[in-house]
Coordinates of N, CA and C in Angstrom, one line a residue:
X1 N -147.5 -200.6 -90.8 CA -148.2 -201.1 -89.7 C -148.4 -200.0 -88.3
X2 N -149.5 -200.2 -88.0 CA -149.6 -199.0 -87.1 C -148.8 -199.2 -85.9
X3 N -148.2 -198.1 -85.1 CA -147.5 -198.3 -84.1 C -148.2 -198.2 -82.8
X4 N -147.6 -198.9 -81.8 CA -148.1 -198.9 -80.5 C -147.3 -197.6 -79.7
X5 N -148.2 -196.8 -78.9 CA -147.6 -195.9 -78.3 C -147.8 -195.9 -76.8
X6 N -147.0 -195.5 -75.9 CA -147.2 -195.6 -74.4 C -147.3 -194.1 -74.1
X7 N -148.3 -194.2 -73.6 CA -149.2 -192.8 -73.2 C -148.6 -192.5 -71.6
X8 N -148.1 -191.2 -71.7 CA -147.3 -190.7 -70.4 C -148.6 -190.5 -69.3
X9 N -148.5 -190.8 -68.2 CA -149.1 -190.5 -67.2 C -149.6 -188.9 -66.7
X10 N -148.7 -188.4 -67.3 CA -148.7 -186.8 -67.2 C -149.8 -186.2 -68.1
X11 N -149.9 -187.0 -69.3 CA -150.9 -186.3 -70.2 C -152.2 -187.1 -69.6
X12 N -152.4 -187.8 -68.6 CA -153.6 -188.4 -68.3 C -153.9 -187.5 -67.2
X13 N -153.0 -186.9 -66.2 CA -153.3 -186.0 -65.3 C -153.5 -184.7 -65.7
X14 N -153.2 -184.1 -66.7 CA -152.9 -183.0 -66.9 C -153.7 -182.6 -68.2
X15 N -154.1 -183.3 -69.1 CA -154.9 -183.2 -70.3 C -156.2 -184.0 -70.1
X16 N -156.3 -185.2 -70.0 CA -157.5 -186.2 -70.1 C -158.4 -185.5 -68.9
X17 N -158.0 -185.8 -67.6 CA -158.9 -185.6 -66.6 C -159.4 -184.0 -66.5
X18 N -158.3 -183.1 -66.7 CA -158.8 -181.6 -66.7 C -159.8 -181.3 -67.8
X19 N -159.4 -182.1 -69.1 CA -160.4 -181.6 -70.0 C -161.8 -182.1 -69.9
X20 N -162.1 -183.4 -69.4 CA -163.3 -183.7 -68.9 C -163.8 -183.2 -67.7
X21 N -163.3 -183.0 -66.9 CA -163.8 -182.2 -65.7 C -164.5 -180.8 -65.9
X22 N -163.5 -180.0 -67.0 CA -164.3 -178.7 -67.6 C -165.3 -178.9 -68.3
X23 N -165.4 -179.8 -69.3 CA -166.7 -180.1 -69.9 C -168.0 -180.3 -69.1
X24 N -167.7 -181.2 -68.1 CA -168.7 -181.3 -67.1 C -169.3 -180.3 -66.5
X25 N -168.6 -179.4 -65.9 CA -168.8 -178.2 -65.2 C -169.3 -177.0 -66.0
X26 N -168.7 -177.2 -67.2 CA -169.3 -175.9 -68.2 C -170.8 -176.4 -68.7
X27 N -170.9 -177.9 -68.9 CA -172.4 -178.3 -69.2 C -173.3 -177.8 -67.9
X28 N -172.8 -178.0 -66.7 CA -173.7 -177.8 -65.7 C -174.1 -176.1 -65.4
X29 N -172.6 -175.6 -65.5 CA -172.8 -174.2 -65.5 C -174.2 -173.3 -66.7
X30 N -173.8 -174.0 -67.7 CA -174.3 -173.5 -68.9 C -176.0 -173.8 -68.6
X31 N -176.2 -174.8 -68.0 CA -178.0 -175.0 -67.6 C -178.3 -174.2 -66.6
X32 N -177.2 -173.7 -65.5 CA -177.9 -172.7 -64.6 C -178.1 -171.3 -65.2
X33 N -177.2 -171.1 -66.1 CA -177.1 -169.6 -67.1 C -178.3 -169.7 -67.8
X34 N -178.6 -170.8 -68.7 CA -179.7 -170.5 -69.6 C -181.1 -170.7 -68.7
X35 N -181.4 -171.4 -67.5 CA -182.2 -171.2 -66.7 C -182.6 -169.8 -66.0
X36 N -181.2 -168.9 -65.8 CA -181.6 -167.6 -65.1 C -181.8 -166.5 -66.3
X37 N -181.4 -167.1 -67.7 CA -181.9 -166.2 -68.6 C -183.2 -166.3 -69.3
X38 N -183.6 -167.7 -69.1 CA -185.2 -167.8 -69.3 C -186.2 -166.8 -69.0
X39 N -186.9 -166.0 -69.8 CA -187.9 -165.2 -69.7 C -189.1 -166.0 -69.1
X40 N -189.9 -165.6 -67.7 CA -190.7 -166.1 -67.2 C -192.0 -165.5 -67.7
X41 N -192.5 -166.3 -69.0 CA -193.5 -165.9 -69.5 C -194.7 -167.1 -69.8
X42 N -195.9 -166.3 -69.3 CA -197.2 -167.5 -69.4 C -197.4 -168.1 -70.8
X43 N -197.3 -169.4 -71.0 CA -197.4 -170.2 -72.4 C -199.1 -169.8 -72.8
X44 N -199.0 -169.7 -74.2 CA -199.8 -169.7 -74.6 C -200.9 -170.7 -74.6
X45 N -202.2 -170.6 -74.0 CA -203.3 -171.1 -74.0 C -203.7 -172.2 -75.0
X46 N -203.4 -171.7 -76.3 CA -203.7 -171.9 -77.4 C -203.0 -173.5 -77.8
X47 N -201.6 -172.8 -77.6 CA -200.7 -174.0 -77.8 C -200.6 -175.0 -76.8
X48 N -201.0 -174.8 -75.6 CA -201.0 -176.0 -74.5 C -202.2 -176.8 -74.8
X49 N -203.4 -176.3 -75.4 CA -204.7 -177.1 -75.6 C -204.1 -178.2 -76.8
X50 N -203.4 -177.4 -78.0 CA -203.3 -178.4 -79.1 C -201.9 -179.5 -78.7
X51 N -201.4 -178.9 -77.8 CA -200.3 -179.9 -77.4 C -201.1 -181.2 -76.5
X52 N -202.0 -180.9 -75.7 CA -202.7 -181.7 -74.9 C -203.5 -182.7 -76.0
X53 N -204.2 -182.0 -77.1 CA -205.0 -182.9 -77.9 C -204.0 -183.9 -78.6
X54 N -202.7 -183.5 -79.3 CA -201.8 -184.5 -79.6 C -201.6 -185.7 -78.5
X55 N -201.3 -185.1 -77.5 CA -201.1 -186.3 -76.4 C -202.4 -187.5 -76.2
X56 N -203.4 -186.7 -76.1 CA -204.8 -187.9 -76.1 C -204.9 -188.5 -77.6
X57 N -204.5 -187.9 -78.5 CA -204.7 -188.6 -80.0 C -203.6 -190.0 -80.0
X58 N -202.0 -189.5 -79.3 CA -201.4 -190.6 -79.4 C -201.9 -191.9 -78.3
X59 N -202.3 -191.6 -77.3 CA -202.7 -192.4 -76.1 C -203.9 -193.1 -77.0
X60 N -204.9 -192.6 -77.5 CA -205.9 -193.2 -78.5 C -205.2 -194.3 -79.4
X61 N -204.2 -193.9 -80.4 CA -203.5 -195.1 -81.0 C -203.0 -196.1 -80.2
X62 N -202.4 -195.8 -79.2 CA -201.8 -196.9 -78.4 C -202.5 -197.7 -77.7
X63 N -203.7 -197.2 -77.3 CA -204.5 -198.4 -76.9 C -205.6 -198.7 -77.6
X64 N -205.6 -198.4 -79.1 CA -207.1 -198.4 -80.0 C -207.4 -199.9 -79.9
X65 N -206.5 -200.9 -79.7 CA -206.9 -202.3 -80.0 C -207.8 -202.7 -78.5
X66 N -207.6 -202.1 -77.7 CA -208.3 -202.3 -76.3 C -209.7 -201.8 -76.1
X67 N -210.1 -201.1 -77.1 CA -211.4 -200.5 -77.2 C -212.1 -201.3 -78.3
X68 N -213.5 -201.5 -77.9 CA -214.5 -201.7 -79.0 C -214.4 -201.1 -80.0
X69 N -215.0 -201.8 -81.2 CA -214.9 -201.1 -82.5 C -215.5 -199.9 -82.8
X70 N -217.0 -200.0 -82.3 CA -217.7 -198.7 -82.2 C -217.3 -197.9 -81.5
X71 N -216.8 -197.8 -80.5 CA -216.2 -196.8 -79.4 C -214.9 -196.3 -80.0
X72 N -214.2 -197.0 -80.7 CA -212.7 -196.8 -81.3 C -213.4 -195.7 -82.8
X73 N -214.2 -196.3 -83.2 CA -214.8 -195.4 -84.5 C -215.2 -194.0 -84.0
X74 N -216.0 -194.0 -83.3 CA -216.8 -192.8 -82.6 C -215.4 -191.9 -81.9
X75 N -214.6 -192.3 -81.4 CA -213.2 -191.4 -80.9 C -212.6 -190.8 -82.1
X76 N -212.3 -191.7 -83.2 CA -211.6 -191.2 -84.4 C -212.3 -190.2 -85.0
X77 N -213.7 -190.3 -85.2 CA -214.5 -189.1 -85.8 C -214.2 -188.0 -84.8
X78 N -214.3 -188.3 -83.6 CA -214.3 -187.1 -82.8 C -213.0 -186.4 -82.9
X79 N -211.6 -186.9 -83.4 CA -210.5 -186.4 -83.5 C -210.6 -186.0 -84.9
X80 N -210.7 -186.5 -86.0 CA -210.7 -186.4 -87.3 C -211.6 -185.8 -88.2
X81 N -212.5 -185.7 -87.8 CA -213.7 -185.0 -88.5 C -213.2 -183.7 -89.2
X82 N -213.9 -183.9 -90.6 CA -213.2 -182.5 -91.5 C -214.0 -181.4 -91.1
X83 N -215.0 -181.3 -90.3 CA -215.4 -180.2 -90.1 C -215.2 -179.6 -88.9
X84 N -215.2 -180.5 -87.7 CA -215.2 -179.7 -86.3 C -214.3 -180.8 -85.5
X85 N -213.3 -181.4 -86.2 CA -212.4 -182.8 -85.4 C -211.4 -181.8 -84.9
X86 N -211.0 -182.4 -83.7 CA -209.8 -181.6 -82.7 C -208.7 -181.7 -83.5
X87 N -208.5 -182.7 -84.4 CA -207.1 -182.6 -85.1 C -207.2 -181.8 -86.3
X88 N -208.2 -181.3 -86.5 CA -208.4 -180.6 -88.0 C -208.1 -179.0 -87.9
X89 N -207.3 -178.6 -88.5 CA -207.2 -177.2 -88.5 C -207.3 -176.6 -89.8
X90 N -208.1 -175.7 -90.3 CA -208.3 -175.0 -91.3 C -207.0 -174.4 -91.9
X91 N -207.0 -174.3 -93.0 CA -205.6 -173.8 -93.8 C -205.5 -172.5 -93.5
X92 N -206.9 -171.8 -93.2 CA -206.5 -170.2 -92.9 C -206.1 -170.0 -91.6
X93 N -206.4 -170.6 -90.8 CA -206.0 -170.6 -89.3 C -204.6 -171.1 -89.2
X94 N -203.8 -172.0 -89.9 CA -202.7 -172.5 -89.9 C -201.5 -171.3 -89.8
X95 N -200.7 -171.2 -88.7 CA -199.9 -170.4 -88.3 C -198.4 -170.8 -88.5
X96 N -197.8 -170.3 -89.4 CA -196.3 -170.8 -89.7 C -195.6 -170.5 -88.3
X97 N -194.6 -171.5 -88.1 CA -193.8 -171.4 -86.8 C -192.9 -170.2 -86.9
X98 N -192.4 -169.8 -88.0 CA -191.3 -168.9 -88.2 C -192.2 -167.6 -87.8
X99 N -193.3 -167.2 -88.8 CA -194.0 -166.1 -88.3 C -194.5 -166.0 -87.0
X100 N -194.8 -166.9 -86.3 CA -195.2 -167.0 -85.1 C -194.2 -166.2 -84.3
X101 N -192.8 -166.9 -84.4 CA -191.6 -166.4 -83.9 C -191.3 -164.9 -83.7
X102 N -191.5 -164.2 -85.1 CA -191.5 -163.0 -85.1 C -192.6 -161.9 -84.6
X103 N -193.5 -162.6 -84.6 CA -194.8 -161.8 -84.3 C -194.7 -161.7 -82.4
X104 N -194.0 -162.8 -82.1 CA -193.8 -163.0 -80.6 C -192.2 -162.6 -80.0
X105 N -192.0 -161.2 -79.6 CA -190.5 -160.7 -79.2 C -189.9 -161.7 -78.0
X106 N -190.8 -162.1 -77.5 CA -190.2 -162.8 -76.0 C -189.7 -164.0 -77.0
X107 N -190.6 -164.9 -77.5 CA -189.9 -166.1 -78.1 C -188.7 -166.0 -78.9
X108 N -188.5 -165.0 -79.9 CA -187.2 -164.7 -80.5 C -186.1 -164.3 -79.5
X109 N -186.3 -163.7 -78.5 CA -185.6 -163.5 -77.7 C -184.9 -164.5 -76.8
X110 N -186.0 -165.5 -76.4 CA -185.9 -166.9 -75.7 C -184.8 -167.5 -76.8
X111 N -185.1 -167.6 -78.1 CA -184.4 -168.4 -79.0 C -182.8 -167.9 -79.0
X112 N -182.9 -166.5 -79.0 CA -181.4 -165.9 -79.0 C -180.5 -166.3 -77.9
X113 N -181.1 -166.1 -76.6 CA -180.5 -166.4 -75.5 C -180.1 -167.9 -75.5
X114 N -180.9 -168.8 -75.8 CA -180.6 -170.2 -75.8 C -179.4 -170.4 -76.8
X115 N -179.4 -169.9 -77.8 CA -178.3 -169.9 -79.1 C -177.0 -169.6 -78.2
X116 N -176.9 -168.4 -77.9 CA -175.9 -167.4 -77.1 C -175.4 -168.4 -76.1
X117 N -176.4 -169.1 -75.4 CA -175.6 -169.7 -73.9 C -175.0 -171.2 -74.5
X118 N -175.1 -171.5 -75.7 CA -174.6 -172.7 -76.4 C -173.2 -172.2 -77.0
X119 N -173.4 -171.2 -78.0 CA -172.2 -170.8 -79.1 C -171.1 -170.4 -78.1
X120 N -171.5 -169.1 -77.1 CA -170.1 -168.7 -76.6 C -169.5 -169.5 -75.9
X121 N -170.1 -170.5 -74.8 CA -169.3 -171.2 -74.2 C -168.5 -172.3 -74.8
X122 N -169.0 -172.7 -76.2 CA -168.4 -173.9 -76.8 C -167.2 -173.3 -77.5
X123 N -167.4 -171.9 -77.8 CA -166.2 -171.2 -78.9 C -165.1 -171.0 -78.1
X124 N -165.4 -170.4 -76.9 CA -164.0 -170.2 -75.7 C -163.5 -171.5 -75.3
X125 N -164.4 -172.7 -75.2 CA -163.9 -174.0 -74.8 C -162.8 -174.4 -75.8
X126 N -163.4 -174.5 -77.0 CA -162.6 -174.8 -78.3 C -161.3 -174.3 -78.4
X127 N -161.6 -172.9 -78.4 CA -160.1 -172.1 -78.3 C -159.2 -172.4 -77.2
X128 N -159.7 -172.7 -76.2 CA -158.9 -173.1 -74.8 C -158.1 -174.5 -75.2
X129 N -159.0 -175.5 -75.7 CA -158.5 -176.8 -75.9 C -157.4 -176.5 -77.3
X130 N -157.9 -176.1 -78.1 CA -156.9 -175.7 -79.6 C -155.9 -175.2 -79.0
X131 N -155.4 -174.4 -78.4 CA -154.2 -173.6 -77.7 C -153.5 -174.2 -76.9
X132 N -154.3 -174.8 -75.8 CA -153.0 -175.4 -74.8 C -153.1 -176.9 -75.2
X133 N -154.0 -177.7 -75.4 CA -154.1 -179.2 -75.6 C -153.8 -179.7 -77.0
X134 N -153.7 -179.0 -78.1 CA -153.5 -179.4 -79.5 C -152.2 -180.4 -79.7
X135 N -152.6 -181.5 -80.5 CA -151.4 -182.5 -80.6 C -151.3 -183.4 -79.7
X136 N -151.9 -183.5 -78.6 CA -151.7 -184.6 -77.6 C -152.6 -186.1 -78.1
X137 N -151.7 -187.0 -77.8 CA -152.8 -188.2 -77.8 C -153.3 -188.5 -76.3
X138 N -154.4 -188.2 -76.2 CA -154.9 -188.3 -74.9 C -155.1 -189.7 -74.1
X139 N -155.6 -190.6 -75.1 CA -156.4 -191.8 -74.7 C -156.1 -192.9 -75.4
X140 N -156.8 -194.0 -75.1 CA -156.5 -194.8 -76.4 C -157.9 -196.1 -75.9
X141 N -158.6 -196.2 -76.9 CA -160.2 -197.0 -76.9 C -159.5 -198.7 -76.7
X142 N -160.3 -199.2 -75.5 CA -159.5 -200.5 -75.5 C -160.2 -201.5 -76.3
X143 N -160.5 -201.3 -77.7 CA -160.9 -202.1 -78.7 C -160.5 -201.8 -79.9
X144 N -160.3 -202.5 -81.0 CA -159.9 -202.3 -82.3 C -161.0 -201.6 -83.0
X145 N -160.5 -200.6 -83.9 CA -161.5 -200.0 -85.0 C -160.9 -199.9 -86.3
X146 N -161.9 -199.5 -87.1 CA -161.6 -199.6 -88.7 C -160.9 -198.1 -88.7
X147 N -160.5 -198.0 -90.0 CA -159.9 -196.8 -90.4 C -160.9 -195.7 -90.8
X148 N -162.1 -195.9 -90.7 CA -163.3 -194.9 -91.1 C -163.4 -194.1 -89.6
X149 N -162.8 -194.5 -88.2 CA -163.1 -193.9 -87.5 C -161.7 -192.9 -87.2
X150 N -160.8 -193.1 -88.1 CA -159.7 -192.3 -87.9 C -159.7 -190.6 -87.9
X151 N -160.8 -190.2 -88.9 CA -160.8 -188.8 -89.0 C -161.7 -188.3 -87.7
X152 N -162.5 -189.1 -87.0 CA -163.4 -188.7 -85.9 C -162.4 -189.0 -84.5
X153 N -161.6 -189.7 -84.5 CA -160.8 -190.1 -83.1 C -159.6 -189.4 -83.4
X154 N -159.0 -188.9 -84.4 CA -157.8 -188.4 -84.4 C -157.5 -187.1 -85.2
X155 N -158.6 -186.1 -84.5 CA -158.4 -185.0 -85.2 C -157.5 -184.3 -84.6
X156 N -156.8 -183.5 -85.4 CA -155.3 -182.6 -85.3 C -154.2 -183.4 -84.9
X157 N -154.2 -184.6 -85.5 CA -152.9 -185.2 -85.2 C -153.2 -186.0 -87.2
X158 N -151.8 -185.6 -87.5 CA -151.6 -185.9 -89.0 C -150.8 -187.1 -89.2
X159 N -151.0 -188.2 -88.5 CA -149.8 -189.6 -88.7 C -150.9 -190.7 -89.1
X160 N -150.6 -191.1 -90.1 CA -151.4 -192.4 -90.5 C -150.6 -193.7 -90.0
X161 N -149.7 -193.7 -89.5 CA -149.1 -194.9 -88.9 C -149.7 -195.2 -87.5
X162 N -150.2 -194.2 -86.7 CA -150.9 -194.5 -85.7 C -152.0 -195.0 -85.7
X163 N -152.2 -196.0 -84.6 CA -153.3 -197.2 -84.5 C -154.8 -196.1 -84.3
X164 N -155.6 -196.8 -85.0 CA -156.7 -195.9 -85.1 C -157.8 -195.7 -83.6
X165 N -157.2 -196.6 -82.4 CA -157.7 -196.6 -81.4 C -157.1 -195.4 -80.6
X166 N -156.1 -195.1 -80.8 CA -155.5 -193.7 -80.1 C -156.8 -192.6 -80.1
X167 N -156.8 -191.7 -79.2 CA -157.8 -190.6 -79.2 C -157.1 -189.7 -79.2
X168 N -157.0 -188.1 -79.8 CA -156.6 -187.1 -79.6 C -157.3 -186.4 -78.7
X169 N -156.4 -185.1 -78.2 CA -157.2 -184.1 -77.2 C -158.3 -183.6 -77.8
X170 N -158.1 -183.2 -79.3 CA -159.5 -182.5 -79.7 C -160.3 -183.2 -80.1
X171 N -160.2 -184.8 -80.5 CA -161.3 -185.5 -80.4 C -161.7 -185.9 -79.3
X172 N -161.1 -185.9 -78.3 CA -161.7 -186.3 -76.7 C -162.7 -185.2 -76.4
X173 N -162.2 -183.8 -76.6 CA -163.1 -182.8 -76.6 C -164.5 -183.0 -77.3
X174 N -164.5 -183.1 -78.6 CA -165.8 -183.6 -79.4 C -166.4 -184.7 -78.8
X175 N -166.0 -185.7 -78.2 CA -166.5 -186.8 -77.6 C -167.2 -186.4 -76.3
X176 N -166.6 -185.8 -75.5 CA -167.2 -185.2 -74.3 C -168.5 -184.3 -74.6
X177 N -168.1 -183.6 -75.7 CA -169.3 -182.6 -76.1 C -170.8 -183.0 -76.4
X178 N -170.6 -184.0 -77.3 CA -171.5 -184.9 -77.8 C -171.9 -186.1 -76.9
X179 N -171.4 -186.4 -75.8 CA -171.5 -187.8 -75.3 C -172.1 -187.8 -73.6
X180 N -172.1 -186.5 -73.1 CA -172.4 -186.5 -71.8 C -173.6 -186.3 -71.5
X181 N -174.5 -186.6 -72.4 CA -176.0 -186.7 -71.8 C -176.6 -187.8 -70.6
X182 N -175.9 -188.9 -70.8 CA -175.8 -189.7 -69.5 C -175.4 -189.2 -68.3
X183 N -174.6 -188.4 -68.1 CA -174.0 -188.1 -66.7 C -174.8 -186.8 -66.5
X184 N -175.1 -186.2 -67.5 CA -176.2 -184.8 -67.4 C -177.3 -185.5 -66.7
X185 N -177.8 -186.3 -67.1 CA -179.1 -187.2 -66.9 C -179.1 -187.4 -65.1
X186 N -177.9 -187.6 -64.9 CA -177.7 -188.3 -63.4 C -177.6 -187.1 -62.5
X187 N -176.8 -185.8 -63.0 CA -176.7 -184.8 -62.5 C -177.8 -183.7 -62.3
X188 N -178.3 -183.4 -63.5 CA -179.5 -182.3 -63.4 C -181.0 -183.3 -63.7
X189 N -181.2 -184.4 -64.0 CA -182.6 -184.9 -64.0 C -182.4 -185.2 -65.6
X190 N -183.4 -186.3 -65.7 CA -183.6 -186.6 -67.3 C -184.0 -185.4 -68.3
X191 N -185.3 -184.5 -67.6 CA -185.7 -183.6 -68.5 C -184.6 -182.4 -68.8
X192 N -183.9 -182.1 -67.9 CA -183.0 -181.3 -68.0 C -181.6 -181.3 -68.9
X193 N -181.4 -182.7 -69.1 CA -180.3 -183.3 -69.6 C -180.2 -183.0 -71.3
X194 N -180.2 -181.9 -71.9 CA -180.4 -181.7 -73.1 C -179.1 -181.8 -73.7
X195 N -178.5 -182.6 -74.5 CA -177.2 -182.5 -74.9 C -177.0 -181.5 -75.9
X196 N -175.6 -181.5 -76.5 CA -175.6 -180.3 -77.6 C -176.1 -180.6 -78.9
X197 N -176.2 -182.0 -79.3 CA -176.8 -182.8 -80.5 C -178.3 -182.2 -80.8
X198 N -178.6 -182.0 -79.4 CA -180.3 -181.6 -79.5 C -180.5 -180.3 -79.5
X199 N -179.6 -179.4 -79.0 CA -179.7 -178.1 -79.2 C -179.2 -177.4 -80.7
X200 N -178.3 -178.3 -81.3 CA -178.0 -177.6 -82.6 C -179.1 -177.9 -83.3
X201 N -180.1 -179.3 -83.3 CA -180.9 -179.3 -84.1 C -182.1 -178.6 -83.6
X202 N -182.2 -177.9 -82.3 CA -183.4 -177.0 -82.1 C -182.9 -175.6 -82.5
X203 N -181.7 -175.3 -83.2 CA -181.3 -174.0 -83.5 C -181.9 -173.7 -85.0
X204 N -182.3 -175.0 -85.7 CA -182.3 -174.9 -86.8 C -184.2 -174.7 -87.1
X205 N -184.6 -175.0 -86.2 CA -186.1 -174.7 -85.9 C -186.7 -173.6 -85.4
X206 N -187.8 -173.2 -85.3 CA -188.4 -172.1 -84.8 C -189.6 -172.1 -83.8
X207 N -189.4 -173.1 -83.2 CA -190.6 -173.5 -82.3 C -191.8 -174.7 -82.9
X208 N -192.7 -174.5 -82.0 CA -193.8 -175.7 -82.2 C -194.7 -175.3 -83.3
X209 N -194.8 -175.8 -84.4 CA -196.0 -175.6 -85.6 C -197.2 -176.8 -85.4
X210 N -198.1 -176.1 -85.0 CA -199.2 -176.9 -84.7 C -199.9 -177.5 -86.0
X211 N -200.0 -176.6 -87.0 CA -200.7 -177.1 -88.3 C -199.6 -178.6 -88.5
X212 N -198.5 -178.5 -88.7 CA -198.1 -179.9 -89.0 C -198.2 -181.1 -88.0
X213 N -198.0 -181.0 -86.7 CA -198.1 -181.5 -85.7 C -199.8 -182.2 -85.8
X214 N -200.5 -181.2 -85.9 CA -201.9 -181.9 -85.6 C -202.2 -182.8 -87.2
X215 N -201.7 -182.3 -88.3 CA -201.9 -183.0 -89.5 C -201.4 -184.3 -89.5
X216 N -200.2 -184.4 -88.9 CA -199.4 -185.7 -88.9 C -200.0 -186.6 -87.9
X217 N -200.6 -185.9 -87.0 CA -201.2 -187.1 -85.9 C -202.6 -187.5 -86.6
X218 N -203.3 -186.2 -87.0 CA -204.5 -186.9 -87.8 C -204.6 -187.9 -89.2
X219 N -203.5 -188.0 -89.8 CA -203.1 -189.0 -90.8 C -202.8 -190.3 -90.1
X220 N -202.0 -190.4 -88.9 CA -201.6 -191.5 -88.4 C -202.9 -191.9 -87.8
X221 N -203.7 -191.2 -87.2 CA -205.0 -192.0 -86.6 C -206.0 -192.4 -87.7
X222 N -206.0 -191.6 -88.8 CA -206.9 -192.1 -89.9 C -206.4 -193.2 -90.6
X223 N -205.0 -193.6 -90.6 CA -204.9 -195.1 -91.4 C -204.5 -196.2 -90.3
X224 N -204.8 -195.9 -89.1 CA -204.9 -197.3 -88.2 C -205.5 -198.2 -88.6
X225 N -205.2 -199.4 -88.3 CA -206.2 -200.6 -88.4 C -206.6 -200.9 -87.2
X226 N -207.8 -201.0 -86.9 CA -208.2 -201.4 -85.8 C -208.5 -203.0 -85.5
X227 N -208.1 -203.5 -84.3 CA -208.2 -205.0 -84.4 C -208.4 -205.2 -82.8
X228 N -209.5 -205.5 -82.4 CA -209.9 -205.4 -81.2 C -209.3 -206.8 -80.5
X229 N -208.7 -206.5 -79.5 CA -207.9 -207.5 -78.7 C -208.4 -208.5 -77.7
X230 N -210.0 -207.9 -77.1 CA -210.7 -208.7 -76.4 C -210.7 -210.3 -76.8
X231 N -211.6 -210.6 -78.1 CA -211.8 -211.9 -78.4 C -210.7 -212.7 -78.3
X232 N -209.3 -212.2 -78.4 CA -208.3 -213.0 -78.3 C -207.9 -213.1 -76.7
X233 N -208.3 -212.2 -76.0 CA -208.2 -212.5 -74.7 C -209.0 -213.6 -74.2
X234 N -210.1 -213.8 -74.9 CA -211.2 -214.6 -74.3 C -210.7 -216.1 -74.8
X235 N -210.1 -216.1 -76.2 CA -209.6 -217.3 -76.3 C -208.6 -217.8 -75.5
X236 N -207.6 -217.1 -75.5 CA -206.4 -217.4 -74.6 C -206.7 -217.7 -73.1
X237 N -207.7 -217.3 -72.5 CA -208.2 -217.8 -71.1 C -209.1 -218.8 -71.4
X238 N -209.7 -219.3 -72.5 CA -210.5 -220.3 -72.6 C -209.2 -221.3 -72.7
X239 N -208.3 -221.4 -73.3 CA -207.3 -222.4 -73.5 C -206.6 -222.6 -72.4
X240 N -206.3 -221.6 -71.3 CA -205.8 -221.7 -70.3 C -206.5 -222.5 -69.3
X241 N -207.9 -222.2 -69.1 CA -208.7 -222.9 -68.3 C -208.9 -224.5 -68.6
X242 N -208.7 -224.8 -69.9 CA -208.7 -226.2 -70.6 C -207.4 -226.9 -70.0
X243 N -206.4 -226.0 -70.2 CA -205.2 -226.8 -69.7 C -205.1 -227.2 -68.5
X244 N -205.8 -226.1 -67.3 CA -205.7 -226.3 -66.0 C -206.7 -227.8 -65.5
X245 N -207.9 -227.6 -66.2 CA -208.9 -228.7 -66.1 C -208.3 -230.1 -66.3
X246 N -207.6 -230.2 -67.6 CA -206.6 -231.6 -68.0 C -205.8 -231.7 -66.6

């Protein structure tokens, strides 16, 4: 049976609170450091244009039912025409995103700076936590959990008799590492609050791939089933007027 532990208030004052404060400060400091290391280069007009085309195509799909059928078909041909459509990219002009990165040294340097600004602080912070706070039971979740959460919440504690709701100091570090996006959105703004999960996902990619994005948007616009909403509005307005007259 799982044992109930009484957590010392000194652990709260010298482990839980300092660890949380340090993780927030490191996240804010890393944001400003990455902002300073970012090279001020003019964006490629072609990439900006392709991004705007994708936004326009998505807006067309979102409001397709509010456009007359003839107008929608004309707009879809304008975007999806195989000869000169805005979303059509010939195979010879499609440039691989990885090749684009290696052809542009500034892009490769920015990617390296972003990776370093994430890896170095987190490596040092994890070494600090593992050296000073390893083995502490730092907190308790106020609701029961299943045994599947033990490996996630009790990293560094090899005691199967401890209740799953107790959180080790090392697991508290990882919870703060991947769960502070909401707090960073309040401090830095929604657009600047990129959490570490997204940063790790961005490390596996090499930038914007226009051929894939344009092709995916073209396929989505081709298969959309248009249903004009105006006749339904007229029927609904007629029904409402009849109810008012009665």
